[in-house]
PDB file of C-alpha atoms in Angstrom:
ATOM      1  CA  MET A   1      26.239 -29.075 -26.860  1.00 51.00           C
ATOM      2  CA  LYS A   2      23.954 -31.968 -27.550  1.00 50.00           C
ATOM      3  CA  ALA A   3      20.980 -31.485 -30.108  1.00 47.00           C
ATOM      4  CA  SER A   4      18.576 -32.147 -27.274  1.00 46.00           C
ATOM      5  CA  ASN A   5      19.979 -29.498 -24.726  1.00 46.00           C
ATOM      6  CA  LEU A   6      19.756 -26.948 -27.678  1.00 40.00           C
ATOM      7  CA  TYR A   7      16.428 -27.626 -28.420  1.00 36.00           C
ATOM      8  CA  ARG A   8      15.413 -27.484 -24.216  1.00 40.00           C
ATOM      9  CA  SER A   9      17.367 -24.066 -24.137  1.00 41.00           C
ATOM     10  CA  PHE A  10      15.356 -22.834 -27.215  1.00 34.00           C
ATOM     11  CA  LEU A  11      12.214 -23.610 -25.839  1.00 37.00           C
ATOM     12  CA  LEU A  12      12.853 -21.969 -22.532  1.00 38.00           C
ATOM     13  CA  GLY A  13      13.984 -18.837 -24.463  1.00 41.00           C
ATOM     14  CA  VAL A  14      10.591 -19.253 -26.442  1.00 35.00           C
ATOM     15  CA  LEU A  15       8.628 -19.629 -23.172  1.00 34.00           C
ATOM     16  CA  THR A  16      10.379 -17.101 -21.715  1.00 36.00           C
ATOM     17  CA  ILE A  17       9.684 -14.491 -24.455  1.00 33.00           C
ATOM     18  CA  SER A  18       5.890 -15.479 -24.833  1.00 35.00           C
ATOM     19  CA  MET A  19       5.484 -14.584 -20.821  1.00 34.00           C
ATOM     20  CA  LEU A  20       7.104 -11.259 -21.099  1.00 34.00           C
ATOM     21  CA  GLY A  21       4.880 -10.691 -24.246  1.00 34.00           C
ATOM     22  CA  ILE A  22       1.689 -11.421 -22.228  1.00 30.00           C
ATOM     23  CA  GLN A  23       2.811  -9.432 -19.773  1.00 36.00           C
ATOM     24  CA  ALA A  24       3.515  -6.312 -21.693  1.00 35.00           C
ATOM     25  CA  CYS A  25       0.458  -6.585 -23.838  1.00 34.00           C
ATOM     26  CA  SER A  26      -2.340  -6.848 -20.803  1.00 47.00           C
ATOM     27  CA  LYS A  27      -4.822  -4.224 -21.639  1.00 55.00           C
ATOM     28  CA  SER A  28      -7.461  -2.611 -19.421  1.00 54.00           C
ATOM     29  CA  LYS A  29     -11.114  -2.500 -21.198  1.00 53.00           C
ATOM     30  CA  ASP A  30     -10.635   0.752 -22.912  1.00 55.00           C
ATOM     31  CA  GLY A  31      -7.080  -0.385 -24.479  1.00 58.00           C
ATOM     32  CA  ALA A  32      -4.591   1.328 -22.036  1.00 60.00           C
ATOM     33  CA  PRO A  33      -1.756  -1.047 -20.231  1.00 63.00           C
ATOM     34  CA  VAL A  34      -3.010  -2.446 -16.876  1.00 57.00           C
ATOM     35  CA  ARG A  35      -0.453  -1.610 -13.833  1.00 59.00           C
ATOM     36  CA  SER A  36       0.692  -4.298 -11.426  1.00 53.00           C
ATOM     37  CA  GLY A  37      -1.933  -4.208  -8.702  1.00 49.00           C
ATOM     38  CA  TYR A  38      -4.468  -2.314 -10.612  1.00 49.00           C
ATOM     39  CA  TYR A  39      -7.704  -2.842  -9.161  1.00 48.00           C
ATOM     40  CA  GLY A  40      -9.514  -4.306 -12.152  1.00 44.00           C
ATOM     41  CA  THR A  41      -7.472  -7.460 -11.537  1.00 38.00           C
ATOM     42  CA  ALA A  42      -6.574  -7.680  -7.804  1.00 38.00           C
ATOM     43  CA  GLY A  43     -10.038  -7.791  -6.674  1.00 38.00           C
ATOM     44  CA  ARG A  44     -11.237  -4.487  -6.227  1.00 46.00           C
ATOM     45  CA  GLY A  45     -13.125  -3.507  -9.152  1.00 41.00           C
ATOM     46  CA  GLY A  46     -14.883  -3.887 -12.419  1.00 41.00           C
ATOM     47  CA  GLY A  47     -14.956  -0.528 -13.388  1.00 44.00           C
ATOM     48  CA  ALA A  48     -18.389   1.564 -14.407  1.00 42.00           C
ATOM     49  CA  GLY A  49     -19.673  -1.852 -15.957  1.00 42.00           C
ATOM     50  CA  GLY A  50     -20.304  -2.629 -12.322  1.00 43.00           C
ATOM     51  CA  ILE A  51     -22.863  -0.260 -12.386  1.00 43.00           C
ATOM     52  CA  GLY A  52     -24.685  -2.450 -14.790  1.00 43.00           C
ATOM     53  CA  THR A  53     -25.374  -2.204 -18.574  1.00 42.00           C
ATOM     54  CA  ASN A  54     -29.390  -1.055 -18.066  1.00 47.00           C
ATOM     55  CA  TYR A  55     -28.143   2.133 -16.301  1.00 52.00           C
ATOM     56  CA  THR A  56     -26.930   5.246 -17.717  1.00 60.00           C
ATOM     57  CA  TYR A  57     -24.015   6.963 -15.457  1.00 72.00           C
ATOM     58  CA  GLN A  58     -22.584  10.357 -15.544  1.00 84.00           C
ATOM     59  CA  LEU A  59     -19.228  10.827 -14.152  1.00 90.00           C
ATOM     60  CA  ALA A  60     -18.623  13.958 -11.794  1.00 94.00           C
ATOM     61  CA  GLN A  61     -15.920  15.550 -10.883  1.00 96.00           C
ATOM     62  CA  VAL A  62     -14.776  15.085  -7.504  1.00 97.00           C
ATOM     63  CA  SER A  63     -13.870  18.378  -5.974  1.00 95.00           C
ATOM     64  CA  ASN A  64     -11.192  19.470  -2.813  1.00 93.00           C
ATOM     65  CA  ALA A  65      -9.999  15.699  -3.483  1.00 95.00           C
ATOM     66  CA  ASN A  66      -6.956  15.428  -0.668  1.00 93.00           C
ATOM     67  CA  PRO A  67      -3.736  13.491  -3.043  1.00 95.00           C
ATOM     68  CA  GLN A  68      -2.700  11.763   0.273  1.00 95.00           C
ATOM     69  CA  ALA A  69      -6.656  10.779   0.963  1.00 95.00           C
ATOM     70  CA  VAL A  70      -6.866   9.170  -2.302  1.00 94.00           C
ATOM     71  CA  LEU A  71      -3.384   7.313  -2.245  1.00 92.00           C
ATOM     72  CA  GLY A  72      -4.607   6.045   1.352  1.00 92.00           C
ATOM     73  CA  PHE A  73      -7.577   4.643  -0.387  1.00 92.00           C
ATOM     74  CA  LEU A  74      -5.843   3.067  -3.194  1.00 90.00           C
ATOM     75  CA  SER A  75      -3.098   1.493  -0.956  1.00 87.00           C
ATOM     76  CA  ALA A  76      -5.980  -1.069   0.253  1.00 86.00           C
ATOM     77  CA  GLY A  77      -5.805  -2.604  -2.961  1.00 80.00           C
ATOM     78  CA  MET A  78      -2.155  -1.932  -4.735  1.00 81.00           C
ATOM     79  CA  ASP A  79       1.212  -0.878  -4.614  1.00 81.00           C
ATOM     80  CA  THR A  80       0.942   2.899  -4.205  1.00 83.00           C
ATOM     81  CA  SER A  81       4.543   2.843  -6.164  1.00 84.00           C
ATOM     82  CA  GLN A  82       2.422   1.896  -9.599  1.00 83.00           C
ATOM     83  CA  ILE A  83       0.869   5.150  -8.813  1.00 89.00           C
ATOM     84  CA  GLY A  84       2.002   8.545  -9.720  1.00 92.00           C
ATOM     85  CA  SER A  85       0.886  12.282  -8.902  1.00 95.00           C
ATOM     86  CA  ILE A  86      -3.296  12.822  -8.652  1.00 95.00           C
ATOM     87  CA  VAL A  87      -4.285  14.396 -11.092  1.00 96.00           C
ATOM     88  CA  SER A  88      -8.008  14.079 -10.956  1.00 96.00           C
ATOM     89  CA  VAL A  89     -10.657  11.908  -8.941  1.00 95.00           C
ATOM     90  CA  GLN A  90     -14.114  11.499 -10.381  1.00 94.00           C
ATOM     91  CA  ALA A  91     -17.229   9.889  -9.348  1.00 93.00           C
ATOM     92  CA  ALA A  92     -20.721   7.895 -10.491  1.00 91.00           C
ATOM     93  CA  GLY A  93     -23.149   6.120  -8.997  1.00 89.00           C
ATOM     94  CA  HIS A  94     -26.464   4.161  -9.472  1.00 87.00           C
ATOM     95  CA  ILE A  95     -28.545   3.874  -6.152  1.00 90.00           C
ATOM     96  CA  GLY A  96     -32.019   1.999  -6.706  1.00 88.00           C
ATOM     97  CA  LEU A  97     -34.762   2.964  -4.301  1.00 90.00           C
ATOM     98  CA  ASN A  98     -37.926   1.104  -3.308  1.00 89.00           C
ATOM     99  CA  CYS A  99     -40.167   4.247  -3.758  1.00 84.00           C
ATOM    100  CA  ALA A 100     -43.610   2.276  -2.864  1.00 82.00           C
ATOM    101  CA  GLN A 101     -41.436   1.389   0.467  1.00 81.00           C
ATOM    102  CA  ASN A 102     -40.403   4.955   1.949  1.00 78.00           C
ATOM    103  CA  GLN A 103     -37.377   5.382  -0.665  1.00 84.00           C
ATOM    104  CA  GLN A 104     -35.628   2.071   0.848  1.00 88.00           C
ATOM    105  CA  VAL A 105     -32.227   1.613  -0.395  1.00 91.00           C
ATOM    106  CA  ILE A 106     -32.135  -1.753  -2.958  1.00 90.00           C
ATOM    107  CA  VAL A 107     -29.061  -3.463  -2.003  1.00 90.00           C
ATOM    108  CA  ASN A 108     -28.020  -5.789  -5.296  1.00 84.00           C
ATOM    109  CA  GLY A 109     -24.850  -5.746  -7.104  1.00 76.00           C
ATOM    110  CA  SER A 110     -26.077  -3.422  -9.869  1.00 78.00           C
ATOM    111  CA  ASN A 111     -26.127  -0.380  -7.353  1.00 87.00           C
ATOM    112  CA  GLY A 112     -22.857   1.110  -6.139  1.00 89.00           C
ATOM    113  CA  ILE A 113     -20.478   3.837  -6.375  1.00 91.00           C
ATOM    114  CA  PHE A 114     -17.745   3.889  -9.241  1.00 88.00           C
ATOM    115  CA  ILE A 115     -14.833   6.133  -8.203  1.00 91.00           C
ATOM    116  CA  ARG A 116     -12.257   6.702 -10.876  1.00 90.00           C
ATOM    117  CA  VAL A 117      -8.745   8.157 -10.088  1.00 91.00           C
ATOM    118  CA  ILE A 118      -6.567   9.564 -12.765  1.00 92.00           C
ATOM    119  CA  ASP A 119      -2.886  10.099 -12.028  1.00 92.00           C
ATOM    120  CA  SER A 120      -0.062  11.708 -14.035  1.00 94.00           C
ATOM    121  CA  MET A 121       0.440   7.608 -15.526  1.00 90.00           C
ATOM    122  CA  ALA A 122      -2.782   7.899 -16.733  1.00 89.00           C
ATOM    123  CA  GLN A 123      -3.019  11.429 -17.899  1.00 93.00           C
ATOM    124  CA  GLN A 124       0.338  10.446 -20.231  1.00 92.00           C
ATOM    125  CA  GLY A 125      -1.067   7.327 -21.436  1.00 88.00           C
ATOM    126  CA  GLN A 126       1.385   5.069 -19.979  1.00 87.00           C
ATOM    127  CA  TYR A 127      -2.087   3.087 -18.046  1.00 84.00           C
ATOM    128  CA  ALA A 128      -5.474   3.160 -17.351  1.00 83.00           C
ATOM    129  CA  PRO A 129      -7.178   5.333 -14.725  1.00 87.00           C
ATOM    130  CA  ILE A 130      -7.574   3.409 -11.410  1.00 86.00           C
ATOM    131  CA  ASP A 131     -11.345   2.483 -11.315  1.00 85.00           C
ATOM    132  CA  THR A 132     -13.046   1.175  -8.164  1.00 86.00           C
ATOM    133  CA  PHE A 133     -16.639   0.320  -7.941  1.00 85.00           C
ATOM    134  CA  MET A 134     -17.912  -0.597  -4.434  1.00 88.00           C
ATOM    135  CA  PRO A 135     -21.756  -2.103  -4.173  1.00 89.00           C
ATOM    136  CA  VAL A 136     -24.196   0.002  -1.535  1.00 93.00           C
ATOM    137  CA  THR A 137     -24.945  -2.376   1.283  1.00 94.00           C
ATOM    138  CA  SER A 138     -27.163  -0.311   3.573  1.00 94.00           C
ATOM    139  CA  GLY A 139     -28.380   3.650   3.499  1.00 94.00           C
ATOM    140  CA  SER A 140     -31.106   5.908   4.186  1.00 93.00           C
ATOM    141  CA  VAL A 141     -32.234   8.804   1.449  1.00 93.00           C
ATOM    142  CA  MET A 142     -35.214  10.556   3.057  1.00 90.00           C
ATOM    143  CA  ASN A 143     -36.419  14.352   3.527  1.00 89.00           C
ATOM    144  CA  GLY A 144     -33.794  15.575   1.167  1.00 91.00           C
ATOM    145  CA  GLN A 145     -30.802  13.958   3.071  1.00 94.00           C
ATOM    146  CA  MET A 146     -28.793  10.851   2.211  1.00 95.00           C
ATOM    147  CA  ASN A 147     -26.313   8.686   4.168  1.00 97.00           C
ATOM    148  CA  LEU A 148     -24.833   5.691   2.042  1.00 96.00           C
ATOM    149  CA  MET A 149     -22.546   2.634   2.751  1.00 97.00           C
ATOM    150  CA  PHE A 150     -20.748   0.735   0.514  1.00 94.00           C
ATOM    151  CA  GLN A 151     -18.256  -2.073   1.067  1.00 91.00           C
ATOM    152  CA  ASP A 152     -15.432  -4.375  -0.329  1.00 86.00           C
ATOM    153  CA  ASN A 153     -12.980  -6.563   0.604  1.00 84.00           C
ATOM    154  CA  PHE A 154     -10.835  -3.870   1.185  1.00 87.00           C
ATOM    155  CA  GLY A 155     -12.968  -1.466   3.328  1.00 91.00           C
ATOM    156  CA  VAL A 156     -16.022   0.789   3.135  1.00 94.00           C
ATOM    157  CA  VAL A 157     -16.864   4.100   1.296  1.00 96.00           C
ATOM    158  CA  GLN A 158     -19.712   6.453   3.027  1.00 97.00           C
ATOM    159  CA  VAL A 159     -21.474   9.079   0.961  1.00 97.00           C
ATOM    160  CA  THR A 160     -23.474  11.817   3.004  1.00 98.00           C
ATOM    161  CA  GLY A 161     -25.091  14.977   1.353  1.00 96.00           C
ATOM    162  CA  SER A 162     -28.355  16.112   0.182  1.00 95.00           C
ATOM    163  CA  TYR A 163     -30.545  16.230  -2.935  1.00 93.00           C
ATOM    164  CA  THR A 164     -33.683  18.146  -4.647  1.00 89.00           C
ATOM    165  CA  PRO A 165     -35.915  16.228  -6.177  1.00 75.00           C
ATOM    166  CA  SER A 166     -37.659  18.006  -8.751  1.00 65.00           C
ATOM    167  CA  ASN A 167     -39.341  15.672 -11.359  1.00 63.00           C
ATOM    168  CA  ASN A 168     -36.233  13.917 -12.340  1.00 60.00           C
ATOM    169  CA  ASN A 169     -34.709  17.444 -12.657  1.00 76.00           C
ATOM    170  CA  GLY A 170     -33.014  18.038  -9.411  1.00 88.00           C
ATOM    171  CA  SER A 171     -29.365  17.507  -8.137  1.00 92.00           C
ATOM    172  CA  VAL A 172     -27.496  15.306  -5.718  1.00 94.00           C
ATOM    173  CA  THR A 173     -24.637  16.611  -3.616  1.00 96.00           C
ATOM    174  CA  GLY A 174     -22.473  14.256  -1.742  1.00 97.00           C
ATOM    175  CA  THR A 175     -19.147  14.081   0.099  1.00 98.00           C
ATOM    176  CA  ILE A 176     -16.939  10.550  -0.021  1.00 97.00           C
ATOM    177  CA  TYR A 177     -15.321   9.328   2.938  1.00 97.00           C
ATOM    178  CA  TYR A 178     -13.707   5.884   3.301  1.00 96.00           C
ATOM    179  CA  ARG A 179     -11.961   3.796   5.788  1.00 95.00           C
ATOM    180  CA  ASN A 180      -9.708   0.735   4.498  1.00 92.00           C
ATOM    181  CA  ASN A 181      -9.783  -2.477   6.558  1.00 91.00           C
ATOM    182  CA  ASN A 182      -6.359  -2.472   7.478  1.00 86.00           C
ATOM    183  CA  SER A 183      -6.343   0.733   8.889  1.00 86.00           C
ATOM    184  CA  ASN A 184      -5.428   1.334  12.781  1.00 86.00           C
ATOM    185  CA  SER A 185      -8.040   4.194  12.973  1.00 85.00           C
ATOM    186  CA  GLN A 186     -12.071   3.820  12.579  1.00 88.00           C
ATOM    187  CA  GLN A 187     -12.120   7.217  11.758  1.00 93.00           C
ATOM    188  CA  MET A 188     -13.477   7.906   8.008  1.00 96.00           C
ATOM    189  CA  VAL A 189     -10.989   9.972   6.058  1.00 96.00           C
ATOM    190  CA  MET A 190     -12.393  12.434   3.616  1.00 97.00           C
ATOM    191  CA  ILE A 191     -11.588  11.931  -0.297  1.00 97.00           C
ATOM    192  CA  GLY A 192     -14.025  15.157  -1.628  1.00 97.00           C
ATOM    193  CA  SER A 193     -17.433  16.391  -2.816  1.00 97.00           C
ATOM    194  CA  PHE A 194     -19.544  15.803  -6.052  1.00 96.00           C
ATOM    195  CA  SER A 195     -22.806  17.112  -7.648  1.00 95.00           C
ATOM    196  CA  LEU A 196     -24.998  15.273 -10.092  1.00 92.00           C
ATOM    197  CA  PRO A 197     -27.965  15.568 -11.523  1.00 90.00           C
ATOM    198  CA  ILE A 198     -30.532  13.455  -9.646  1.00 89.00           C
ATOM    199  CA  ALA A 199     -31.392  11.092 -12.237  1.00 85.00           C
ATOM    200  CA  TYR A 200     -27.853   9.925 -12.473  1.00 87.00           C
ATOM    201  CA  PHE A 201     -27.574   9.023  -9.231  1.00 90.00           C
ATOM    202  CA  LEU A 202     -31.067   7.965  -7.406  1.00 89.00           C
ATOM    203  CA  THR A 203     -33.869   6.442  -9.208  1.00 84.00           C
ATOM    204  CA  CYS A 204     -36.953   4.621  -7.902  1.00 84.00           C
ATOM    205  CA  GLN A 205     -36.774   0.856  -9.229  1.00 79.00           C
TER     206      GLN A 205
END
């Protein structure tokens, strides 16, 4: 074999190894490997950082989470073969209100809901949790009731529930529903419910 061909083969081998190394070392913000189709690299995401660095958020456990509904939600943005058994679902959020204008919901890139799905792969440390941040697009928060809509390129999420204000010591209880854009049905599917101190979800701005 000619020297030029040997050199070409060597370069090709180095390039192949380098590409494999780059793929193998792809990491999430917390250092765990990122799986193929992970929202953070597929357009649906931004993680908890999407809520905004000026806000304090608190993750709440989503109770009665339906594993099939959770898989359906995730399927809009990634291959479900990359997802293990659903272990738990958590939610956080920041909804800014113009309290001088009848608690009008403020729509901007920092106000939204954050949903974290921990599957068996994330629990075992193989991959990072699957994080989704969706900005709020509309809603009403009045007289102890709330109805909020969130949207990204893959679909919509709705949170309905109630709140009990008491000098920022009250609580918020909500139920999360979703509908993917690729769904043949207009019906919202329930993911589960959560409860948070009101100061970690609804604030006057």
